[in-house]
Amino acid sequence: MNGAAYVKKTILLILGTALLLAAPAILPLYWIMITTEVLIMGLFAMGFNLLLGYTGLLSFGQAGFFGVGAYTVALILSHGGTSVLLSLGAAVVVALITAVVIGYLCVRRDEIFFAMITLGFGMMLYTVAHNWVELTGGSDGLPLMMVPPLSFFGCEISLFDPVQMYRFVLVMVIIGIWILWRIVQSPFGLMLTAIRENRERLAFVGANVRQLRLAAFVIAGGVAGLAGGLFGLFNAMATPDIMHWSFSARPVLMTVLGGMGIFFGPMAGAAIYFGLEQMMTHLTQNWMIFLGLALIPVVIYFPKGILGSLVAWKKTVPQKRKKPLP
Amino acid sequence: MESFIINLLNGLSWGMLLFLISVGLTTVFGVLGVLNFAHGSFFMLGAYLCMQVMHIVPSFWVGLLVGPLVVALLAALVEKQLLRRVYGRDIAFQLLLTFAILLVLDDGVRIIWGPGYHVVEPPAVLAGVFSLFDNTYPIYRLFLVFAGPVIGLMLWAFFRFSRWGKRIRAAAMDPEMAEGIGIRVPLLFTAVFALGCWLAGMGGALAAPHQSLAPAMGERIIIESFIVVVAGGMGSFPGAFIGALALGLFESFGTVFLGRVQMAIPYIVLAAVLLIRPRGLFGQED
Amino acid sequence: MKMNKRLPVVFVAILLMGLVFAPLAPAATPVKIGFVYIMSGPFSAYGQFAKKGAELAVAEINAAGGINGHPVEAYFEDSTGKPDVAIRAFRKLVFQEKVNYLIGLDSSGVAKTVVPSIPQMKTPLIITHAATPDVTGSVCNRYVFRISVNLAQNVKAASLLAAETGATTWTTVGPDYAFGHQSWEYFEKYLKAIKPGMTFLPKDEVAFPPFKTTDFSPYINKVMQSKADGVLVSLWGGNLIDFVRQGKEMGLFNGKKQILITLGAAVEVLGALKDKMPEGLWVGTRYWFLANDSARNTAFVKAYHDRYGEYPSYNAHGAYGAVYTYKAAAEKAGSIDKEKIIDALEGLTVELPVGKITIRPEDHQALTDACWGKTAADPAYPIRVLKPIKIFKAADVTPSVTDAGCKK
């Protein structure tokens, strides 16, 4: 990456962050809440992208880790915990541990077998949440009667206010994205991409493919735990629904919509997903059929996703312009 | 003892239905390399079309014949227009495309036939019950237990001995080579997808007299048939048969012995099989 | 000729009158009511019923001059039966559409997790379908009300019936989620108190089929093999249809066992089964359109049948009744202000088609009669009807405020 492009990217990022911070002054409250959800689901999908886009592993059990995060937060806060930040930290830790155990068993499998075995483990977690009534509240889930305020050096911020909640989620998501960015840019991140490109060659040069994959799986699980914890705080609930395989399909959808293997692709995908949903549910009650009809051309004609195709298109345009006229 | 036999029959009849659906799924995967998320929706469509035909010609057998055929025609169209474009792409795209097709079919069925529940009567010959020890047991379920292996055997014979069957196996093994010796592979792929969905539709039509018809009936069965196909070995005929029967029996006996864990049975079976045999029971290692 | 001359005069007069009266009578600000039900997917039948009932109520009220003179506008949102989608729908209605009141919720699980977030929106919600005791119990709050029969009331009526059936050992078949398990726990608690000496099979011997089950035969087998002579069935919708058909084939309804179906008198179930529904089964519901012949009910059933060509289901009645409950509260409060409406709803008595209901101020649960009946054929109707009908008075089936456990 050359210097000019780097400066341009940094400026874009700072501008984007500033815009998001200023959003409550511009957007109506409802759209602030939708943006909060886009940020949470986008972070979830960005972690997932480390698996699908960078490492080439399709996990169908990510909702399990998302749910583990949400339940950890809900359990701590409903059993007398008062620190939101500590509960989020615990959500990440528990999700990481779960991901180590499940990942250890799964990363030896490939492609559809990896997808199915992660689906299997994800659904076992779902069953635990659904049936261990004493701990998890069973099918009803755990409603959070109240979210305690954040305390920073003596001043308290009430997360009951949706705008404050939005700002809090934004900060947490930026931290999550920053960590992911550092990982992707590190030598480890480059090795992951190499796994996707050619596993045999990487193994040949002495890299432990299994360990690399496990590391990617665990990081994606931890990010899912953080996103799930934020989801639990924002919606004041943890329910088994968010651990079902159909919920695992959401990050897949968002990642492919936005662009696999493109860093911000899944975030764009999340925004497109929620935008589409808002538009369609507004227009029709038969939104499922329209969502399906909209998805078909995207999958067929935009293999790089919407953001991916945009990036590719931007790259080709200046070159065409530079071509001298015949 | 009598409880054991009844559970055995229950497990077998459910397993046979699962087998019909899974064998279509596994054939499509074996030849086309696509795992079809919309397979359950074709199953549902088979049931609804059977019901629709019965409204016009009040015979279950006509419905059973015509319904799945219409499903197969629709499937051929889907393969030619849509599915063909994602062969060889990442499985995430194939799953998403077929998931989009699932959304369209499921919601389409709901729009056409309404969100409510429908009921289909079994044909008069099979409507009754027979006595089993102190209890009665429906004849239709026994019919299901026999229909599964019969259709399975016919299918096996078709693949083994007919010219078309041999061509399909050739194309599945090496599409380029098959093209080279003059097999029209694209047409063959369309036919195989239609055949797979015909089997799903057949399963749906056979299930119709036994369960209520609702727009969710496809979603309920799709994950279980995925499990059968993957645990049995992708593309494997005997794998689908053993997998479906095992899952049917596990679920039937699990209700008696396992209580709280029963919801997780299919997933535990799946994970256990894949941990011990990475490619499924009858899958080929590579 | 005379007509022609007069016409312009009349025209001008009307215009003038319009000018004079327009500033005096500004178009009254509408009262907006937001509805959240399952509008899409497999269970959308319930949302469609509710929408029909709601639209009928709104049309009737607007034709009669609105709520306190304000015309009523209805906004429908889709919960899809998922809690996070439902809460988003509520946010949209309150923060974007700026509705005055909320009505809704089919799923008990969704209701229980969404209810604690309603105070954040400072808007009253009337629940009309979800039956979990918790929303007017452990998670109750100032903003949430329920006018429909809840699980405790329905099951209390079931246990009063059960005590008279002669069966002494009871088992259950219920969906494997909170609703099924709670139905069984409440049944056991109530029946033990009503008639000591009853036996209840332990939890691992009763049947809780998972929600996605289509083949109930293993469970039916389990029940038939058990030593129980009474069965409480809390399955509903498609599950119940499959269960009844398969149970009939296997001989479950041959009279050896007493069977009580808590949600059996739902028109979507009876309509699908038609004459395949066995006769002589005890079935319960929240509202049965033939249960009383009050003028209010007769008018509702007729208006509904004229408009939609079918008989109202309990969910249609729930949404219909909730709109009228808000109307009554607004009249009592003399205002459409949200907080004043809440004060007015507490202790409000209103006559709905189901009968007179009173909203208990302590926990916001309506005291409403529970309805049970025996299925019977009637040539006048395409579906099984209830004969005889047994109405349980609200006072006899509603748990006390202390038992409900609401601490607002």
GROMACS .gro file of N, CA, C and O in nm, chain A residues 207-284:
model
  312
  207ALA      N    1   0.416  -2.448   0.810
  207ALA     CA    2   0.318  -2.385   0.898
  207ALA      C    3   0.221  -2.492   0.950
  207ALA      O    4   0.190  -2.588   0.880
  208ASN      N    5   0.176  -2.476   1.073
  208ASN     CA    6   0.079  -2.569   1.130
  208ASN      C    7  -0.061  -2.519   1.096
  208ASN      O    8  -0.116  -2.432   1.163
  209VAL      N    9  -0.115  -2.573   0.988
  209VAL     CA   10  -0.243  -2.525   0.938
  209VAL      C   11  -0.352  -2.537   1.044
  209VAL      O   12  -0.433  -2.448   1.064
  210ARG      N   13  -0.349  -2.650   1.115
  210ARG     CA   14  -0.454  -2.675   1.212
  210ARG      C   15  -0.453  -2.568   1.322
  210ARG      O   16  -0.557  -2.517   1.361
  211GLN      N   17  -0.333  -2.534   1.369
  211GLN     CA   18  -0.325  -2.434   1.475
  211GLN      C   19  -0.368  -2.296   1.427
  211GLN      O   20  -0.435  -2.222   1.498
  212LEU      N   21  -0.330  -2.264   1.303
  212LEU     CA   22  -0.369  -2.135   1.247
  212LEU      C   23  -0.521  -2.125   1.237
  212LEU      O   24  -0.582  -2.025   1.273
  213ARG      N   25  -0.580  -2.233   1.188
  213ARG     CA   26  -0.726  -2.234   1.175
  213ARG      C   27  -0.793  -2.223   1.311
  213ARG      O   28  -0.891  -2.150   1.328
  214LEU      N   29  -0.738  -2.296   1.408
  214LEU     CA   30  -0.796  -2.291   1.542
  214LEU      C   31  -0.789  -2.149   1.595
  214LEU      O   32  -0.886  -2.097   1.652
  215ALA      N   33  -0.674  -2.082   1.574
  215ALA     CA   34  -0.660  -1.945   1.621
  215ALA      C   35  -0.766  -1.856   1.556
  215ALA      O   36  -0.831  -1.775   1.625
  216ALA      N   37  -0.786  -1.871   1.425
  216ALA     CA   38  -0.887  -1.790   1.356
  216ALA      C   39  -1.026  -1.819   1.413
  216ALA      O   40  -1.107  -1.728   1.435
  217PHE      N   41  -1.053  -1.947   1.437
  217PHE     CA   42  -1.184  -1.987   1.489
  217PHE      C   43  -1.209  -1.926   1.626
  217PHE      O   44  -1.318  -1.875   1.656
  218VAL      N   45  -1.105  -1.927   1.710
  218VAL     CA   46  -1.120  -1.875   1.845
  218VAL      C   47  -1.139  -1.723   1.843
  218VAL      O   48  -1.225  -1.669   1.914
  219ILE      N   49  -1.065  -1.654   1.756
  219ILE     CA   50  -1.083  -1.509   1.748
  219ILE      C   51  -1.225  -1.476   1.700
  219ILE      O   52  -1.293  -1.390   1.757
  220ALA      N   53  -1.269  -1.546   1.596
  220ALA     CA   54  -1.405  -1.522   1.546
  220ALA      C   55  -1.507  -1.549   1.656
  220ALA      O   56  -1.606  -1.475   1.671
  221GLY      N   57  -1.482  -1.654   1.737
  221GLY     CA   58  -1.573  -1.685   1.847
  221GLY      C   59  -1.574  -1.574   1.950
  221GLY      O   60  -1.680  -1.535   2.000
  222GLY      N   61  -1.455  -1.521   1.983
  222GLY     CA   62  -1.447  -1.413   2.081
  222GLY      C   63  -1.520  -1.288   2.033
  222GLY      O   64  -1.594  -1.224   2.109
  223VAL      N   65  -1.501  -1.254   1.904
  223VAL     CA   66  -1.571  -1.136   1.849
  223VAL      C   67  -1.722  -1.160   1.852
  223VAL      O   68  -1.800  -1.070   1.887
  224ALA      N   69  -1.764  -1.282   1.819
  224ALA     CA   70  -1.907  -1.315   1.825
  224ALA      C   71  -1.958  -1.299   1.968
  224ALA      O   72  -2.069  -1.248   1.990
  225GLY      N   73  -1.876  -1.339   2.067
  225GLY     CA   74  -1.915  -1.323   2.206
  225GLY      C   75  -1.933  -1.177   2.244
  225GLY      O   76  -2.030  -1.141   2.311
  226LEU      N   77  -1.841  -1.091   2.198
  226LEU     CA   78  -1.854  -0.948   2.225
  226LEU      C   79  -1.981  -0.892   2.161
  226LEU      O   80  -2.059  -0.822   2.226
  227ALA      N   81  -2.002  -0.927   2.033
  227ALA     CA   82  -2.122  -0.879   1.963
  227ALA      C   83  -2.247  -0.929   2.034
  227ALA      O   84  -2.344  -0.854   2.054
  228GLY      N   85  -2.245  -1.057   2.075
  228GLY     CA   86  -2.361  -1.113   2.145
  228GLY      C   87  -2.387  -1.042   2.277
  228GLY      O   88  -2.502  -1.015   2.312
  229GLY      N   89  -2.278  -1.011   2.349
  229GLY     CA   90  -2.293  -0.938   2.475
  229GLY      C   91  -2.357  -0.802   2.452
  229GLY      O   92  -2.448  -0.761   2.526
  230LEU      N   93  -2.313  -0.731   2.348
  230LEU     CA   94  -2.371  -0.600   2.316
  230LEU      C   95  -2.518  -0.615   2.278
  230LEU      O   96  -2.603  -0.535   2.317
  231PHE      N   97  -2.547  -0.722   2.201
  231PHE     CA   98  -2.686  -0.751   2.161
  231PHE      C   99  -2.773  -0.771   2.285
  231PHE      O  100  -2.884  -0.719   2.294
  232GLY      N  101  -2.718  -0.848   2.382
  232GLY     CA  102  -2.792  -0.872   2.505
  232GLY      C  103  -2.820  -0.744   2.581
  232GLY      O  104  -2.930  -0.724   2.633
  233LEU      N  105  -2.721  -0.654   2.586
  233LEU     CA  106  -2.740  -0.526   2.654
  233LEU      C  107  -2.843  -0.440   2.581
  233LEU      O  108  -2.933  -0.383   2.642
  234PHE      N  109  -2.826  -0.432   2.450
  234PHE     CA  110  -2.911  -0.342   2.370
  234PHE      C  111  -3.058  -0.385   2.375
  234PHE      O  112  -3.148  -0.303   2.392
  235ASN      N  113  -3.083  -0.516   2.360
  235ASN     CA  114  -3.221  -0.563   2.360
  235ASN      C  115  -3.270  -0.607   2.498
  235ASN      O  116  -3.383  -0.649   2.512
  236ALA      N  117  -3.180  -0.597   2.597
  236ALA     CA  118  -3.213  -0.637   2.734
  236ALA      C  119  -3.268  -0.780   2.739
  236ALA      O  120  -3.369  -0.807   2.804
  237MET      N  121  -3.204  -0.872   2.670
  237MET     CA  122  -3.251  -1.011   2.670
  237MET      C  123  -3.145  -1.106   2.617
  237MET      O  124  -3.054  -1.066   2.544
  238ALA      N  125  -3.156  -1.231   2.657
  238ALA     CA  126  -3.083  -1.339   2.591
  238ALA      C  127  -3.184  -1.450   2.570
  238ALA      O  128  -3.250  -1.491   2.665
  239THR      N  129  -3.202  -1.494   2.447
  239THR     CA  130  -3.301  -1.597   2.418
  239THR      C  131  -3.238  -1.707   2.333
  239THR      O  132  -3.141  -1.682   2.263
  240PRO      N  133  -3.296  -1.828   2.336
  240PRO     CA  134  -3.239  -1.936   2.256
  240PRO      C  135  -3.242  -1.906   2.106
  240PRO      O  136  -3.156  -1.955   2.033
  241ASP      N  137  -3.339  -1.826   2.061
  241ASP     CA  138  -3.350  -1.798   1.917
  241ASP      C  139  -3.219  -1.753   1.856
  241ASP      O  140  -3.188  -1.787   1.743
  242ILE      N  141  -3.141  -1.673   1.934
  242ILE     CA  142  -3.019  -1.619   1.877
  242ILE      C  143  -2.907  -1.723   1.871
  242ILE      O  144  -2.796  -1.692   1.830
  243MET      N  145  -2.935  -1.846   1.914
  243MET     CA  146  -2.835  -1.952   1.902
  243MET      C  147  -2.874  -2.056   1.798
  243MET      O  148  -2.800  -2.149   1.770
  244HIS      N  149  -2.990  -2.041   1.738
  244HIS     CA  150  -3.040  -2.138   1.641
  244HIS      C  151  -2.960  -2.127   1.511
  244HIS      O  152  -2.905  -2.022   1.481
  245TRP      N  153  -2.957  -2.235   1.434
  245TRP     CA  154  -2.878  -2.232   1.310
  245TRP      C  155  -2.925  -2.123   1.216
  245TRP      O  156  -2.846  -2.066   1.140
  246SER      N  157  -3.056  -2.091   1.219
  246SER     CA  158  -3.105  -1.989   1.127
  246SER      C  159  -3.044  -1.853   1.160
  246SER      O  160  -3.031  -1.767   1.074
  247PHE      N  161  -3.005  -1.833   1.287
  247PHE     CA  162  -2.938  -1.708   1.323
  247PHE      C  163  -2.794  -1.711   1.273
  247PHE      O  164  -2.738  -1.607   1.238
  248SER      N  165  -2.735  -1.830   1.268
  248SER     CA  166  -2.600  -1.842   1.212
  248SER      C  167  -2.596  -1.807   1.065
  248SER      O  168  -2.491  -1.773   1.010
  249ALA      N  169  -2.712  -1.817   1.000
  249ALA     CA  170  -2.717  -1.785   0.857
  249ALA      C  171  -2.702  -1.635   0.834
  249ALA      O  172  -2.662  -1.592   0.727
  250ARG      N  173  -2.734  -1.554   0.937
  250ARG     CA  174  -2.729  -1.409   0.916
  250ARG      C  175  -2.589  -1.357   0.884
  250ARG      O  176  -2.574  -1.281   0.787
  251PRO      N  177  -2.485  -1.392   0.965
  251PRO     CA  178  -2.353  -1.341   0.926
  251PRO      C  179  -2.307  -1.394   0.790
  251PRO      O  180  -2.236  -1.323   0.719
  252VAL      N  181  -2.351  -1.516   0.753
  252VAL     CA  182  -2.315  -1.567   0.620
  252VAL      C  183  -2.375  -1.475   0.515
  252VAL      O  184  -2.308  -1.429   0.421
  253LEU      N  185  -2.503  -1.446   0.532
  253LEU     CA  186  -2.575  -1.361   0.438
  253LEU      C  187  -2.511  -1.223   0.429
  253LEU      O  188  -2.486  -1.171   0.320
  254MET      N  189  -2.481  -1.166   0.545
  254MET     CA  190  -2.425  -1.030   0.547
  254MET      C  191  -2.287  -1.027   0.482
  254MET      O  192  -2.254  -0.935   0.409
  255THR      N  193  -2.208  -1.130   0.511
  255THR     CA  194  -2.073  -1.133   0.456
  255THR      C  195  -2.077  -1.147   0.304
  255THR      O  196  -2.006  -1.075   0.233
  256VAL      N  197  -2.162  -1.237   0.254
  256VAL     CA  198  -2.168  -1.255   0.109
  256VAL      C  199  -2.230  -1.131   0.043
  256VAL      O  200  -2.186  -1.088  -0.064
  257LEU      N  201  -2.330  -1.072   0.108
  257LEU     CA  202  -2.392  -0.950   0.055
  257LEU      C  203  -2.289  -0.839   0.041
  257LEU      O  204  -2.281  -0.771  -0.060
  258GLY      N  205  -2.210  -0.818   0.147
  258GLY     CA  206  -2.115  -0.707   0.147
  258GLY      C  207  -1.990  -0.739   0.067
  258GLY      O  208  -1.945  -0.657  -0.012
  259GLY      N  209  -1.936  -0.855   0.089
  259GLY     CA  210  -1.815  -0.893   0.016
  259GLY      C  211  -1.726  -0.978   0.104
  259GLY      O  212  -1.676  -0.934   0.206
  260MET      N  213  -1.708  -1.105   0.062
  260MET     CA  214  -1.624  -1.198   0.137
  260MET      C  215  -1.479  -1.155   0.129
  260MET      O  216  -1.431  -1.117   0.023
  261GLY      N  217  -1.407  -1.162   0.241
  261GLY     CA  218  -1.264  -1.136   0.237
  261GLY      C  219  -1.230  -0.989   0.223
  261GLY      O  220  -1.114  -0.953   0.212
  262ILE      N  221  -1.331  -0.902   0.223
  262ILE     CA  222  -1.304  -0.758   0.223
  262ILE      C  223  -1.329  -0.711   0.365
  262ILE      O  224  -1.433  -0.744   0.424
  263PHE      N  225  -1.235  -0.634   0.421
  263PHE     CA  226  -1.240  -0.610   0.564
  263PHE      C  227  -1.373  -0.551   0.609
  263PHE      O  228  -1.437  -0.602   0.700
  264PHE      N  229  -1.418  -0.444   0.544
  264PHE     CA  230  -1.542  -0.380   0.587
  264PHE      C  231  -1.665  -0.436   0.514
  264PHE      O  232  -1.776  -0.389   0.534
  265GLY      N  233  -1.645  -0.537   0.430
  265GLY     CA  234  -1.755  -0.595   0.354
  265GLY      C  235  -1.874  -0.636   0.441
  265GLY      O  236  -1.986  -0.593   0.416
  266PRO      N  237  -1.851  -0.715   0.547
  266PRO     CA  238  -1.964  -0.761   0.628
  266PRO      C  239  -2.041  -0.646   0.695
  266PRO      O  240  -2.162  -0.655   0.712
  267MET      N  241  -1.969  -0.538   0.732
  267MET     CA  242  -2.039  -0.424   0.792
  267MET      C  243  -2.132  -0.361   0.688
  267MET      O  244  -2.248  -0.330   0.717
  268ALA      N  245  -2.081  -0.345   0.565
  268ALA     CA  246  -2.166  -0.295   0.457
  268ALA      C  247  -2.283  -0.391   0.435
  268ALA      O  248  -2.397  -0.348   0.416
  269GLY      N  249  -2.254  -0.522   0.441
  269GLY     CA  250  -2.359  -0.621   0.423
  269GLY      C  251  -2.467  -0.609   0.529
  269GLY      O  252  -2.586  -0.619   0.500
  270ALA      N  253  -2.425  -0.585   0.654
  270ALA     CA  254  -2.522  -0.569   0.762
  270ALA      C  255  -2.611  -0.447   0.737
  270ALA      O  256  -2.733  -0.453   0.755
  271ALA      N  257  -2.548  -0.338   0.690
  271ALA     CA  258  -2.626  -0.217   0.662
  271ALA      C  259  -2.726  -0.243   0.550
  271ALA      O  260  -2.843  -0.205   0.558
  272ILE      N  261  -2.680  -0.315   0.445
  272ILE     CA  262  -2.770  -0.345   0.333
  272ILE      C  263  -2.884  -0.435   0.380
  272ILE      O  264  -3.001  -0.413   0.347
  273TYR      N  265  -2.849  -0.535   0.462
  273TYR     CA  266  -2.950  -0.629   0.512
  273TYR      C  267  -3.060  -0.557   0.589
  273TYR      O  268  -3.178  -0.574   0.562
  274PHE      N  269  -3.019  -0.472   0.685
  274PHE     CA  270  -3.120  -0.402   0.765
  274PHE      C  271  -3.197  -0.302   0.681
  274PHE      O  272  -3.318  -0.283   0.698
  275GLY      N  273  -3.125  -0.236   0.588
  275GLY     CA  274  -3.192  -0.141   0.499
  275GLY      C  275  -3.299  -0.210   0.417
  275GLY      O  276  -3.414  -0.165   0.410
  276LEU      N  277  -3.262  -0.325   0.357
  276LEU     CA  278  -3.358  -0.402   0.277
  276LEU      C  279  -3.477  -0.443   0.361
  276LEU      O  280  -3.593  -0.431   0.320
  277GLU      N  281  -3.446  -0.493   0.483
  277GLU     CA  282  -3.554  -0.542   0.569
  277GLU      C  283  -3.651  -0.430   0.603
  277GLU      O  284  -3.773  -0.446   0.597
  278GLN      N  285  -3.596  -0.312   0.640
  278GLN     CA  286  -3.682  -0.198   0.674
  278GLN      C  287  -3.769  -0.159   0.555
  278GLN      O  288  -3.888  -0.132   0.571
  279MET      N  289  -3.706  -0.157   0.437
  279MET     CA  290  -3.778  -0.114   0.318
  279MET      C  291  -3.889  -0.213   0.286
  279MET      O  292  -4.004  -0.176   0.261
  280MET      N  293  -3.855  -0.343   0.289
  280MET     CA  294  -3.952  -0.443   0.246
  280MET      C  295  -4.065  -0.460   0.346
  280MET      O  296  -4.180  -0.472   0.307
  281THR      N  297  -4.033  -0.461   0.474
  281THR     CA  298  -4.143  -0.478   0.570
  281THR      C  299  -4.233  -0.356   0.567
  281THR      O  300  -4.350  -0.364   0.602
  282HIS      N  301  -4.178  -0.243   0.524
  282HIS     CA  302  -4.262  -0.124   0.510
  282HIS      C  303  -4.357  -0.138   0.393
  282HIS      O  304  -4.472  -0.097   0.399
  283LEU      N  305  -4.308  -0.200   0.286
  283LEU     CA  306  -4.387  -0.206   0.162
  283LEU      C  307  -4.485  -0.322   0.160
  283LEU      O  308  -4.594  -0.311   0.106
  284THR      N  309  -4.446  -0.435   0.218
  284THR     CA  310  -4.528  -0.555   0.198
  284THR      C  311  -4.516  -0.650   0.315
  284THR      O  312  -4.413  -0.651   0.384
   0.00000   0.00000   0.00000
